[in-house]
mmCIF file of C-alpha atoms in Angstrom:
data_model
loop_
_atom_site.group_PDB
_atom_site.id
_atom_site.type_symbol
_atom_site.label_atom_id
_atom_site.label_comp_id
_atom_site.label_asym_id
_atom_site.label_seq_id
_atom_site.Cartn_x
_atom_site.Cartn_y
_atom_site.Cartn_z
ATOM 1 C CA UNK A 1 0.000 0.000 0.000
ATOM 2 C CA UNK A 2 1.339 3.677 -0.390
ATOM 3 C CA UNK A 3 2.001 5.942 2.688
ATOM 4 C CA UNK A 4 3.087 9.657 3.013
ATOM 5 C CA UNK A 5 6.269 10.331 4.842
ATOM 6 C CA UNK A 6 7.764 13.067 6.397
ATOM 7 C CA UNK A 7 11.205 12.129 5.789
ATOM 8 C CA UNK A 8 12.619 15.248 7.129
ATOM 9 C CA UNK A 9 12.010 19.257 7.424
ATOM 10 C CA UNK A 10 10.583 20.228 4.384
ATOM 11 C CA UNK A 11 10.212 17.245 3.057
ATOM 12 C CA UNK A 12 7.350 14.643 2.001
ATOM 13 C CA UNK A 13 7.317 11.196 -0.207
ATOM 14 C CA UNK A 14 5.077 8.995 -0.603
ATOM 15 C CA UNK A 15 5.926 5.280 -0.254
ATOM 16 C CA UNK A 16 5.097 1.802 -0.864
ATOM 17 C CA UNK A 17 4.974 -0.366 2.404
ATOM 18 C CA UNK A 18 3.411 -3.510 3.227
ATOM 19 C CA UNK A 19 0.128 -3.829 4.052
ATOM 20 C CA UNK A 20 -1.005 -4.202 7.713
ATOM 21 C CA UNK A 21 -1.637 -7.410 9.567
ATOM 22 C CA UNK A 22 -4.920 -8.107 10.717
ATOM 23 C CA UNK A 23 -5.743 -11.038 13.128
ATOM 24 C CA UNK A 24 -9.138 -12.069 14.255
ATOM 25 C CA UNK A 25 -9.452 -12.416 17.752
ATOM 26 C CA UNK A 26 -7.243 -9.578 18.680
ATOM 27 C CA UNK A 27 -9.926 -6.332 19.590
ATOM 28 C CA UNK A 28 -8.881 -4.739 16.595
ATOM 29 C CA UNK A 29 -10.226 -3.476 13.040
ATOM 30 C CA UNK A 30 -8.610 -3.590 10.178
ATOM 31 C CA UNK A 31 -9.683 0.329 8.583
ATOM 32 C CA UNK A 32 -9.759 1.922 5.082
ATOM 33 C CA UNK A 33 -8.594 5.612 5.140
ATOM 34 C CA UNK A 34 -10.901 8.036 3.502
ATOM 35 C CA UNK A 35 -10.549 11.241 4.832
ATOM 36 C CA UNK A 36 -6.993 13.120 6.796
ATOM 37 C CA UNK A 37 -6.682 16.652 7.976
ATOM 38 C CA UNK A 38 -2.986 18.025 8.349
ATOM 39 C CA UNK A 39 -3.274 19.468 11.528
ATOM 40 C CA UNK A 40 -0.794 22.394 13.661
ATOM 41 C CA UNK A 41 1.805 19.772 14.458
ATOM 42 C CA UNK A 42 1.541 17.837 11.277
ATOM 43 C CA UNK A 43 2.882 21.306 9.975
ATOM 44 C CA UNK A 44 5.233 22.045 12.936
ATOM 45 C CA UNK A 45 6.962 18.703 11.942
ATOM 46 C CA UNK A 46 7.462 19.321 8.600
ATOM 47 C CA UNK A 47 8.459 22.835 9.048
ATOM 48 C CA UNK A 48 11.202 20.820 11.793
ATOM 49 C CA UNK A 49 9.227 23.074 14.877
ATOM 50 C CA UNK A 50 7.464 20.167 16.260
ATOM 51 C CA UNK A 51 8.588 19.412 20.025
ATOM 52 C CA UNK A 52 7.674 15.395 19.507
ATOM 53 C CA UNK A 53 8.333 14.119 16.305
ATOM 54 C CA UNK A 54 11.275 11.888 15.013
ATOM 55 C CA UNK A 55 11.989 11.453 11.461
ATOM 56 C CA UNK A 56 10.720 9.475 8.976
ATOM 57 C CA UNK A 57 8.045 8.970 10.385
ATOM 58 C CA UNK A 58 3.968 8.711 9.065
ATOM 59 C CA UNK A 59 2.146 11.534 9.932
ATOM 60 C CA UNK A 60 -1.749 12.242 10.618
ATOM 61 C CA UNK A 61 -4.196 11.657 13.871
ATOM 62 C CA UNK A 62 -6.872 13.653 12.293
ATOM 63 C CA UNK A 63 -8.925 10.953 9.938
ATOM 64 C CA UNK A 64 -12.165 9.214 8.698
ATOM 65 C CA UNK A 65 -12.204 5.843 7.557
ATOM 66 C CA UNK A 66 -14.244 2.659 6.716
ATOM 67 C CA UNK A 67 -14.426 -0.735 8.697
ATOM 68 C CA UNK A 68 -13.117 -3.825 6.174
ATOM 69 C CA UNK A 69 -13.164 -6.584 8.737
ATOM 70 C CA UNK A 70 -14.041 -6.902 12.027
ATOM 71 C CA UNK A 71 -14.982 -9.166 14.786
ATOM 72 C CA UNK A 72 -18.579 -9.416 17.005
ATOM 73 C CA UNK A 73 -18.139 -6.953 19.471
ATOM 74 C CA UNK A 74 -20.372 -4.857 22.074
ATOM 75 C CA UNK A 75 -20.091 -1.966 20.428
ATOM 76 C CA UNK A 76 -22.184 -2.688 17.527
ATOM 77 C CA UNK A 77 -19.146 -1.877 14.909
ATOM 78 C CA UNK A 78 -19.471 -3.558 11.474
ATOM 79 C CA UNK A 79 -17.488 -3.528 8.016
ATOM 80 C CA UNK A 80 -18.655 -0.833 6.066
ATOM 81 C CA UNK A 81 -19.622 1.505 8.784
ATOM 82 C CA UNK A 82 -17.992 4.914 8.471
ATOM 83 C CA UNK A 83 -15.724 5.691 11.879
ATOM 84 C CA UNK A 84 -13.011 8.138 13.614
ATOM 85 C CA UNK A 85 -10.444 7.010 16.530
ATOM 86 C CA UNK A 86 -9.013 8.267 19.284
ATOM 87 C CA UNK A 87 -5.106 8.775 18.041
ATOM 88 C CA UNK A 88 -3.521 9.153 21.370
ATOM 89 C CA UNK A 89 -2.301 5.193 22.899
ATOM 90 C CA UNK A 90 -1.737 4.972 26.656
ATOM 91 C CA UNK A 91 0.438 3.400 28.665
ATOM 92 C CA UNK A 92 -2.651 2.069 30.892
ATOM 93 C CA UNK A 93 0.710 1.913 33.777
ATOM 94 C CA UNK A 94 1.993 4.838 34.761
ATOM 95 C CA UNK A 95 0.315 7.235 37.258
ATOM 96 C CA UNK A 96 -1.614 9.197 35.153
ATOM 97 C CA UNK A 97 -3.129 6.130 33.333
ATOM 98 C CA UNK A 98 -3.953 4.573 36.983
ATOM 99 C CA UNK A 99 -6.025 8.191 37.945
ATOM 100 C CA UNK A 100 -8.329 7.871 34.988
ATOM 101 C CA UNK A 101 -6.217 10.580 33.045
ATOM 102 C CA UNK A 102 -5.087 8.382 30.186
ATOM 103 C CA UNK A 103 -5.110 11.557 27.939
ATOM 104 C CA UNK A 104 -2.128 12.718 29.780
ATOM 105 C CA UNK A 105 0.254 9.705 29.601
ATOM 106 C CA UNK A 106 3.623 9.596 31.122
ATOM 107 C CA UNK A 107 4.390 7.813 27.999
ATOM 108 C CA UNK A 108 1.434 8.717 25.539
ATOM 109 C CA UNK A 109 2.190 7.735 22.040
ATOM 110 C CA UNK A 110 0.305 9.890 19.554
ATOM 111 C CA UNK A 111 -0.419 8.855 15.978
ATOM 112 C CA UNK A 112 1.720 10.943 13.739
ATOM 113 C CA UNK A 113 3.905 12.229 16.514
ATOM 114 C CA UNK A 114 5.494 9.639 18.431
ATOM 115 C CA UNK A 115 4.677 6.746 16.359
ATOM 116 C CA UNK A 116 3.383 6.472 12.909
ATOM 117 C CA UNK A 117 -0.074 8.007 11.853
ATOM 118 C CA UNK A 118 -2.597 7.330 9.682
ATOM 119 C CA UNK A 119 -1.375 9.206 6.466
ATOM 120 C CA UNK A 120 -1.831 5.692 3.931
ATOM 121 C CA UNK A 121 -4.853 3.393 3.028
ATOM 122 C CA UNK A 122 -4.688 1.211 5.339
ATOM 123 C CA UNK A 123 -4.264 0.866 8.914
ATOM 124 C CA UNK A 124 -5.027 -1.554 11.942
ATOM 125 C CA UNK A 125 -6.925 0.325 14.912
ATOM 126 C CA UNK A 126 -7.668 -1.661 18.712
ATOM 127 C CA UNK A 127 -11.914 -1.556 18.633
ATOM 128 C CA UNK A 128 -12.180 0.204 21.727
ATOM 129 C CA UNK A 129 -10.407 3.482 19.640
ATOM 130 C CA UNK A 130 -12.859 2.962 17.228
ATOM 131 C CA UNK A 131 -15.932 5.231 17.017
ATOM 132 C CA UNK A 132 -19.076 5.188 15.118
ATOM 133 C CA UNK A 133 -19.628 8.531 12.805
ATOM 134 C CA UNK A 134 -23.416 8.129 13.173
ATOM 135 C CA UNK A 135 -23.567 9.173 9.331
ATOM 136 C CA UNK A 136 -21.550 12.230 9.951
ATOM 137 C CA UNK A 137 -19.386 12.865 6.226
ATOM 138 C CA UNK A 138 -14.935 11.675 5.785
ATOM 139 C CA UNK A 139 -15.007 14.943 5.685
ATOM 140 C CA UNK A 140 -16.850 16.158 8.808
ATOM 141 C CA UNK A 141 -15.816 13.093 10.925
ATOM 142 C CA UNK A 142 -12.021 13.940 10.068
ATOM 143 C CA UNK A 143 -12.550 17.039 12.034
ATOM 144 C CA UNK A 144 -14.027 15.782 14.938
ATOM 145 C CA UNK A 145 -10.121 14.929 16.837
ATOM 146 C CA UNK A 146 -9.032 18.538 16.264
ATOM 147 C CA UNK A 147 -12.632 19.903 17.600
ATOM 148 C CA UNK A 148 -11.981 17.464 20.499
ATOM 149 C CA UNK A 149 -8.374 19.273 21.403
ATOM 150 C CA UNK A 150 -9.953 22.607 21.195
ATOM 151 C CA UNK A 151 -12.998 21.415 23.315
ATOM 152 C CA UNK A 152 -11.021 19.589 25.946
ATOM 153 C CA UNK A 153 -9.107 22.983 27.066
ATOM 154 C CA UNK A 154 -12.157 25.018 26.859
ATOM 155 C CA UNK A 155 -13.304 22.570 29.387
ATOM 156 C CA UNK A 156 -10.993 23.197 31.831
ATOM 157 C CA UNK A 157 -11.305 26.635 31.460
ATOM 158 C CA UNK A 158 -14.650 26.601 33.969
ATOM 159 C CA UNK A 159 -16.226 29.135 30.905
ATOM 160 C CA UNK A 160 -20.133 30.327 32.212
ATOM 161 C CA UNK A 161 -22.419 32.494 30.259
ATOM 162 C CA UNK A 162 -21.150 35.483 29.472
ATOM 163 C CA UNK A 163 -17.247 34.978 30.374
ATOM 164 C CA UNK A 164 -15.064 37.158 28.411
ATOM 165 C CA UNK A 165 -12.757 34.842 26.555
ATOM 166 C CA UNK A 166 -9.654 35.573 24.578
ATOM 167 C CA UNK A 167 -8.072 32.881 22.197
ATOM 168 C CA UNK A 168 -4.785 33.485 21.162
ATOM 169 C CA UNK A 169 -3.848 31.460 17.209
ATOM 170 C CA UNK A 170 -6.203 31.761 14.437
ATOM 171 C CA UNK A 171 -5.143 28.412 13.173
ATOM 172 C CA UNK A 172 -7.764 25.535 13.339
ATOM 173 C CA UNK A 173 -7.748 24.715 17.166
ATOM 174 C CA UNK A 174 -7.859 28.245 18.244
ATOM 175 C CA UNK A 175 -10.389 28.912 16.044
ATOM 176 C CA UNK A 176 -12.395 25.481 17.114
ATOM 177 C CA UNK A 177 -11.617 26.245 20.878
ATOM 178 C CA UNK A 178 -13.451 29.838 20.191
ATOM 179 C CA UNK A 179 -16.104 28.179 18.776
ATOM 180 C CA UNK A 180 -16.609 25.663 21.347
ATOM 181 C CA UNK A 181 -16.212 28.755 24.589
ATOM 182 C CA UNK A 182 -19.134 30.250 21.979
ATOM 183 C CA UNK A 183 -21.246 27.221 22.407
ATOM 184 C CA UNK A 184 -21.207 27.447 26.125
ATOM 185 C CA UNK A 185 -21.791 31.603 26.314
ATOM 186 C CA UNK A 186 -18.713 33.484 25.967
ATOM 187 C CA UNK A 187 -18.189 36.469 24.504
ATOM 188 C CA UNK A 188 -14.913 35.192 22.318
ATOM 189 C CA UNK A 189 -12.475 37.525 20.792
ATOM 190 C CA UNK A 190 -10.071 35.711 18.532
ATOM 191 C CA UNK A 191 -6.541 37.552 18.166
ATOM 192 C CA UNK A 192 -3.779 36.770 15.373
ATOM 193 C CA UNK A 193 -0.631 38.632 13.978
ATOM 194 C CA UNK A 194 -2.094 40.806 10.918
ATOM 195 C CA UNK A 195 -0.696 38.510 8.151
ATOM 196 C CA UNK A 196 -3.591 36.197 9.028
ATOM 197 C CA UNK A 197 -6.169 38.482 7.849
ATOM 198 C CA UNK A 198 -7.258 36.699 5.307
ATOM 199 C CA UNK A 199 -7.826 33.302 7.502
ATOM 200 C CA UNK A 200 -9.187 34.913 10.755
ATOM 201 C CA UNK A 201 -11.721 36.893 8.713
ATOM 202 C CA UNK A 202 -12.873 33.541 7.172
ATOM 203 C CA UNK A 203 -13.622 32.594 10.487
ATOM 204 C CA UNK A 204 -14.984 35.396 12.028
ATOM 205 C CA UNK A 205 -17.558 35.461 8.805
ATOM 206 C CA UNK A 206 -18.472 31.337 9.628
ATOM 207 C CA UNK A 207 -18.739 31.759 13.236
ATOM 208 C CA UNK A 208 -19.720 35.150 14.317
ATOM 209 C CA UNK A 209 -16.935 36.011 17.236
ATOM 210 C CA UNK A 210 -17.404 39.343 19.013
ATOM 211 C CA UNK A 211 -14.084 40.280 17.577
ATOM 212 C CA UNK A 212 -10.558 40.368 16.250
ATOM 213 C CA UNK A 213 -7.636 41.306 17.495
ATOM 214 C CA UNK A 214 -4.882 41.942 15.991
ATOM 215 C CA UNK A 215 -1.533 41.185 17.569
ATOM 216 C CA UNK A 216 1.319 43.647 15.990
ATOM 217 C CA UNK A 217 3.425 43.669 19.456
ATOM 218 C CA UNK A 218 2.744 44.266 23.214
ATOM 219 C CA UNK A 219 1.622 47.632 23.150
ATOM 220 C CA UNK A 220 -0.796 47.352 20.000
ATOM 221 C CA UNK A 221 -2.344 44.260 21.981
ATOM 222 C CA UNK A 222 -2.163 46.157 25.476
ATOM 223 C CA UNK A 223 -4.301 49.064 23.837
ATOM 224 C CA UNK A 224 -6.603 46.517 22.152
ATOM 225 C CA UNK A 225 -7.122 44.732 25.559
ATOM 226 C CA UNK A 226 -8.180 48.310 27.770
ATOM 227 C CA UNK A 227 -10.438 49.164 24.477
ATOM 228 C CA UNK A 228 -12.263 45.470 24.870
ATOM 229 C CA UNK A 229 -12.492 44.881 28.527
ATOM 230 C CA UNK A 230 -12.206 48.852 30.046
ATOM 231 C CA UNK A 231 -9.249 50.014 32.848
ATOM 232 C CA UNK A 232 -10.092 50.682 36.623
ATOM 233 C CA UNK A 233 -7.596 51.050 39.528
ATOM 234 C CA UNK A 234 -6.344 54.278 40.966
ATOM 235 C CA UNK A 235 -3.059 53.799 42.943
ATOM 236 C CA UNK A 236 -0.181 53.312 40.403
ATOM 237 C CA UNK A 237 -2.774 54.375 37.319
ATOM 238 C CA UNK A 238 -5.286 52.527 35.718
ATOM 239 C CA UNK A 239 -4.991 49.161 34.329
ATOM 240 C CA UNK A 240 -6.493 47.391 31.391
ATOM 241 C CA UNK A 241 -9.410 44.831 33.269
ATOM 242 C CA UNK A 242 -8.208 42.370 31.315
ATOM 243 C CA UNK A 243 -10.064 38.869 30.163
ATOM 244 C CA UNK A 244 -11.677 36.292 32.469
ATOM 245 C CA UNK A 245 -9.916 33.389 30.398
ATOM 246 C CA UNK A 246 -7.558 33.760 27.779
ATOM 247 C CA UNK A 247 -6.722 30.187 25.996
ATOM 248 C CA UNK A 248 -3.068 29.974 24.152
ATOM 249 C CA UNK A 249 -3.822 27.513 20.752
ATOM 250 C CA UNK A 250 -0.323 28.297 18.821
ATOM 251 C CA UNK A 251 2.464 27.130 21.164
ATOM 252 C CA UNK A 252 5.560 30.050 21.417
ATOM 253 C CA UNK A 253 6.566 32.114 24.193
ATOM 254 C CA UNK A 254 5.230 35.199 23.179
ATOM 255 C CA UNK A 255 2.037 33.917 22.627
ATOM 256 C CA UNK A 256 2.121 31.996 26.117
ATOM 257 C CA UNK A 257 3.498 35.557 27.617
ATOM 258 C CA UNK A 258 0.217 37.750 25.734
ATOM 259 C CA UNK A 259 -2.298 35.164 27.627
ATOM 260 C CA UNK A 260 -0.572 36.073 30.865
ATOM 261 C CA UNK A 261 -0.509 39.587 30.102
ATOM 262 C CA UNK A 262 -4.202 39.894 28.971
ATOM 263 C CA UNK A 263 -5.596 37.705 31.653
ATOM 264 C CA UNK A 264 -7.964 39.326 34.435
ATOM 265 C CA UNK A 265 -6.635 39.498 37.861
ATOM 266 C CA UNK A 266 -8.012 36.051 38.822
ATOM 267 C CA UNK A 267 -8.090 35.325 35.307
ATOM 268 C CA UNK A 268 -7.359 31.886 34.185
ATOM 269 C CA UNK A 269 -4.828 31.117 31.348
ATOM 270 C CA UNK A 270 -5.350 27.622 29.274
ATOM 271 C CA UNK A 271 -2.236 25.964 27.782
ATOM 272 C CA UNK A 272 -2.766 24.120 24.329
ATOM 273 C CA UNK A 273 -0.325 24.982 22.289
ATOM 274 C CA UNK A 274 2.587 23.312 21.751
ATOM 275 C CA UNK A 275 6.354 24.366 20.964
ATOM 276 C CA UNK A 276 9.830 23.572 21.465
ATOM 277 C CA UNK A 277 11.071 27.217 22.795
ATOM 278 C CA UNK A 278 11.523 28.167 26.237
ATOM 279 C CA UNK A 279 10.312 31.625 27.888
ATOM 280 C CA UNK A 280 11.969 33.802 30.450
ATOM 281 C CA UNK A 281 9.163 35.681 32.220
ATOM 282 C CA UNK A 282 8.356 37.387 35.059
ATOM 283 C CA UNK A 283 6.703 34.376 37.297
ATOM 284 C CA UNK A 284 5.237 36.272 40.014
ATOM 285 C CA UNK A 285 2.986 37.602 37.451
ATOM 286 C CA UNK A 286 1.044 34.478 38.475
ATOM 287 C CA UNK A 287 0.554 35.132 42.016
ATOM 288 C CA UNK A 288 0.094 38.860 41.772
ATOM 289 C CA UNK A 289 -3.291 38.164 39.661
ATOM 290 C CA UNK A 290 -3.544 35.012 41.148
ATOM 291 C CA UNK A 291 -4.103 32.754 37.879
ATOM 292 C CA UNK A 292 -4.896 29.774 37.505
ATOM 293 C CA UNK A 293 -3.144 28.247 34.739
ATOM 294 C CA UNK A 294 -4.357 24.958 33.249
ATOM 295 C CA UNK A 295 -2.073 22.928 30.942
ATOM 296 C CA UNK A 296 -4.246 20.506 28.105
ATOM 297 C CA UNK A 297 -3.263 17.957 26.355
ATOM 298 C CA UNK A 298 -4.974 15.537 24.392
ATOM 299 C CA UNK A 299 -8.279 14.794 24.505
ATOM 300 C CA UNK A 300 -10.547 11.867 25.756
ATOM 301 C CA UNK A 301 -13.193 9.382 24.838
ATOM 302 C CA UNK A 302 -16.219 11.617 26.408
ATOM 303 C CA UNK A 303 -14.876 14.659 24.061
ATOM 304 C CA UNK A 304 -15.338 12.509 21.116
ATOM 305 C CA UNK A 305 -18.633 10.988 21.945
ATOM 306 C CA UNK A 306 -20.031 14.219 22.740
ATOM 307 C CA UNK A 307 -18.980 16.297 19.914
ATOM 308 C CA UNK A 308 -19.854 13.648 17.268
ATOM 309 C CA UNK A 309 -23.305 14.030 18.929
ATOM 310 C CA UNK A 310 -23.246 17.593 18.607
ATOM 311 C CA UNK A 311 -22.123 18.169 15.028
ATOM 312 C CA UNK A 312 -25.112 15.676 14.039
ATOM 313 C CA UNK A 313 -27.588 17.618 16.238
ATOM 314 C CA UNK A 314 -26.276 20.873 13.843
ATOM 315 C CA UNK A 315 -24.337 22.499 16.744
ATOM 316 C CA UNK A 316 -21.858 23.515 14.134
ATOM 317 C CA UNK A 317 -20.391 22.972 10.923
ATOM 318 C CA UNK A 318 -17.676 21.593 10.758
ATOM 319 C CA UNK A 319 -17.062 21.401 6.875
ATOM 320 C CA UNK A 320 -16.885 24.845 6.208
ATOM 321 C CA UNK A 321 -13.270 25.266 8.535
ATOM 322 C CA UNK A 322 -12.124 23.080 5.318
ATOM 323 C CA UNK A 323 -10.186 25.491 3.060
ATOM 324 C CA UNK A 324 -8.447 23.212 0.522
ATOM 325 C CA UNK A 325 -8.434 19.478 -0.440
ATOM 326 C CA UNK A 326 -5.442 17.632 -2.375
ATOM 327 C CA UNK A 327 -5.836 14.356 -3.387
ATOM 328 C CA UNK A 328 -3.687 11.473 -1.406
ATOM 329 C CA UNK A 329 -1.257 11.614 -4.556
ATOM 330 C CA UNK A 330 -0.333 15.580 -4.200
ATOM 331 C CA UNK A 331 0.114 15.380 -0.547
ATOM 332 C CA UNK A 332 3.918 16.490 -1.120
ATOM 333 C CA UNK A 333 2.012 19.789 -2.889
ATOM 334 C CA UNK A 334 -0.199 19.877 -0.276
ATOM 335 C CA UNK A 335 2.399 20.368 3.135
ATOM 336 C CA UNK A 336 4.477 22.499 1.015
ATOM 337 C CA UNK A 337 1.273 24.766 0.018
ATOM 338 C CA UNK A 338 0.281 24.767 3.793
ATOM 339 C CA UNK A 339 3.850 26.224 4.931
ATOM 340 C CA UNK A 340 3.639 28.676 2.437
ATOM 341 C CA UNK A 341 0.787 30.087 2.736
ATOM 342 C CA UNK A 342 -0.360 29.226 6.367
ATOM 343 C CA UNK A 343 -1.580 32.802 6.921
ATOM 344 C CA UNK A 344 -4.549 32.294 4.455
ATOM 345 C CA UNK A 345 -5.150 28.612 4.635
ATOM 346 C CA UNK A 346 -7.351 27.329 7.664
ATOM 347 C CA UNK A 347 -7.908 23.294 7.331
ATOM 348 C CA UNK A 348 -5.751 21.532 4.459
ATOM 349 C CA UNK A 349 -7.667 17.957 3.533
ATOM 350 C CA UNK A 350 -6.175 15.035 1.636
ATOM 351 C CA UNK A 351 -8.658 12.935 0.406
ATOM 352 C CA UNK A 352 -7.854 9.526 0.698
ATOM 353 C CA UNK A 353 -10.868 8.085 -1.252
#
């Protein structure tokens, strides 16, 4: 069968490999690939900016597929249904695992990241990864693992009805994770560097966001921040209020440093992105607002089942984050396209099919 390999920074092949094994008896279905989205760290490890990659590896978590053979199970699963999985393997061992918190694995191995994705036909998945699209579109079930990132950390962000949310990274989990803090109530501002005008507009004209901010260095945001949220304080002068939750979705220190900045005192600050770079800041930051800071990684099976639920019930649409499609045999074109021109472009596809 042929694969797509990311055989080093800035560079993509596609391959023939063998075929996976499948073995009745062993909880696991052997899957058709119809549908991959190229996600952040898809890009971050082509561009070489990806904190946990190794090369060559496959890459892709994000994917729709179609059940070829199967055994009995209680789940109801049969060949020819249309499914998505849950890309991130646990150790079921280690600490975390043993707490319930399998999404945050001492050693988690993610699909595409620390071992090979789902970037080829064919691949072998354990059943209880396995979930039923419940007629949802490849295309729209593809999306559902990048949804579930974004709606994970919103999660833990404790957002009520009219919280004041900030998401920092236009890309397509900052823009998901605004659309999710939306769902629940909060008045979401989305804020990018200005050469992402073209992609943060597309968003705000799907989903509707109380506003943009654009991010062209600390004091440009500062001023943008006391515009959106007012100042009050006397001693010292007065201070920009700031927002009730800001939620970091592209993964450098300057971005992680604006969330701190722009949270309210009492504010809390949600970690998703992620990056290689370290940041030298001023700590104490944290206990003179007294933040709470929430790191999230992963997602789990409850953020799947929900969500799939909820894009069938019309709570949003999913499809139209989908900028551009390649077909499996331009993927090369279509990483290269997606570094180039990641300003504009929101959600690159590769159909499979």
């Amino acid at each position: 069968m042929k694969a797509i390999y990311i055989t080093r920074p800035g560079e993509v092949e596609i391959r023939e490999i063998p075929m996976p094994e499948y073995h009745s008896g062993q909880g696991t279905a052997l899957l058709k690939v119809l549908f991959g989205g190229i996600c952040g760290s898809d890009l971050g490890s082509y561009r070489g900016s990806f904190a946990y990659f190794d090369y060559p590896r496959i890459p892709g978590h994000e994917f729709s597929a179609e059940i070829l053979q199967i055994d009995e199970n209680a789940r109801g699963l049969a060949p020819g249904d249309i499914v998505t999985c849950n890309p991130y393997f646990n150790c079921q061992k280690c600490y975390s695992c043993l707490h319930g918190r399998v999404n945050a694995c001492m050693d988690n191995q993610t699909m595409g990241c620390q071992r090979d994705g789902a970037f080829c036909e064919y691949i072998v998945m354990p059943v209880d990864r396995v979930y039923h699209g419940k007629g949802l579109p490849p295309r729209v079930l593809a999306l559902i693992e990048p949804f579930c990132i974004s709606y994970h950390g919103v999660r833990r962000a404790g957002i009520r009805p009219g919280s004041r949310v900030l998401v920092v990274g236009g890309g397509t989990i900052g823009v998901l994770a605004a659309n999710a803090a939306k769902s629940l109530g909060a008045e979401v501002y989305l804020c990018d560097i200005p050469s992402a005008r073209a992609k943060l507009q597309r968003s705000q004209d799907i989903f509707g966001f109380a506003g943009i901010l654009w991010n062209e260095g600390p004091e440009s945001l500062a001023r943008a921040v006391r515009r959106i949220t007012g100042t009050s304080g006397t001693s010292g002068g007065r201070a920009a209020n700031g927002f009730d939750i800001c939620i970091e979705a592209v993964g450098l220190p300057s971005t992680f440093q604006d969330c701190i900045d722009c949270a309210a005192f009492g504010g809390t600050v949600v970690q998703i992105g992620v990056g290689k770079k370290s940041l030298d800041f001023h700590f104490t930051d944290i206990q003179k607002k007294e933040l709470n800071i929430y790191g999230s990684r992963n997602a789990q099976r409850r953020d799947f089942l929900e969500l799939i639920d909820l894009v069938r019930a019309g709570g949003t649409n999913l499809e139209k984050v989908l900028t551009n499609v390649y077909p499996f045999a331009d993927a090369p074109k279509a990483f290269a396209d997606f570094s180039a021109n990641a300003g504009s472009m929101l959600k690159v596809g590769i159909d499979f099919s």
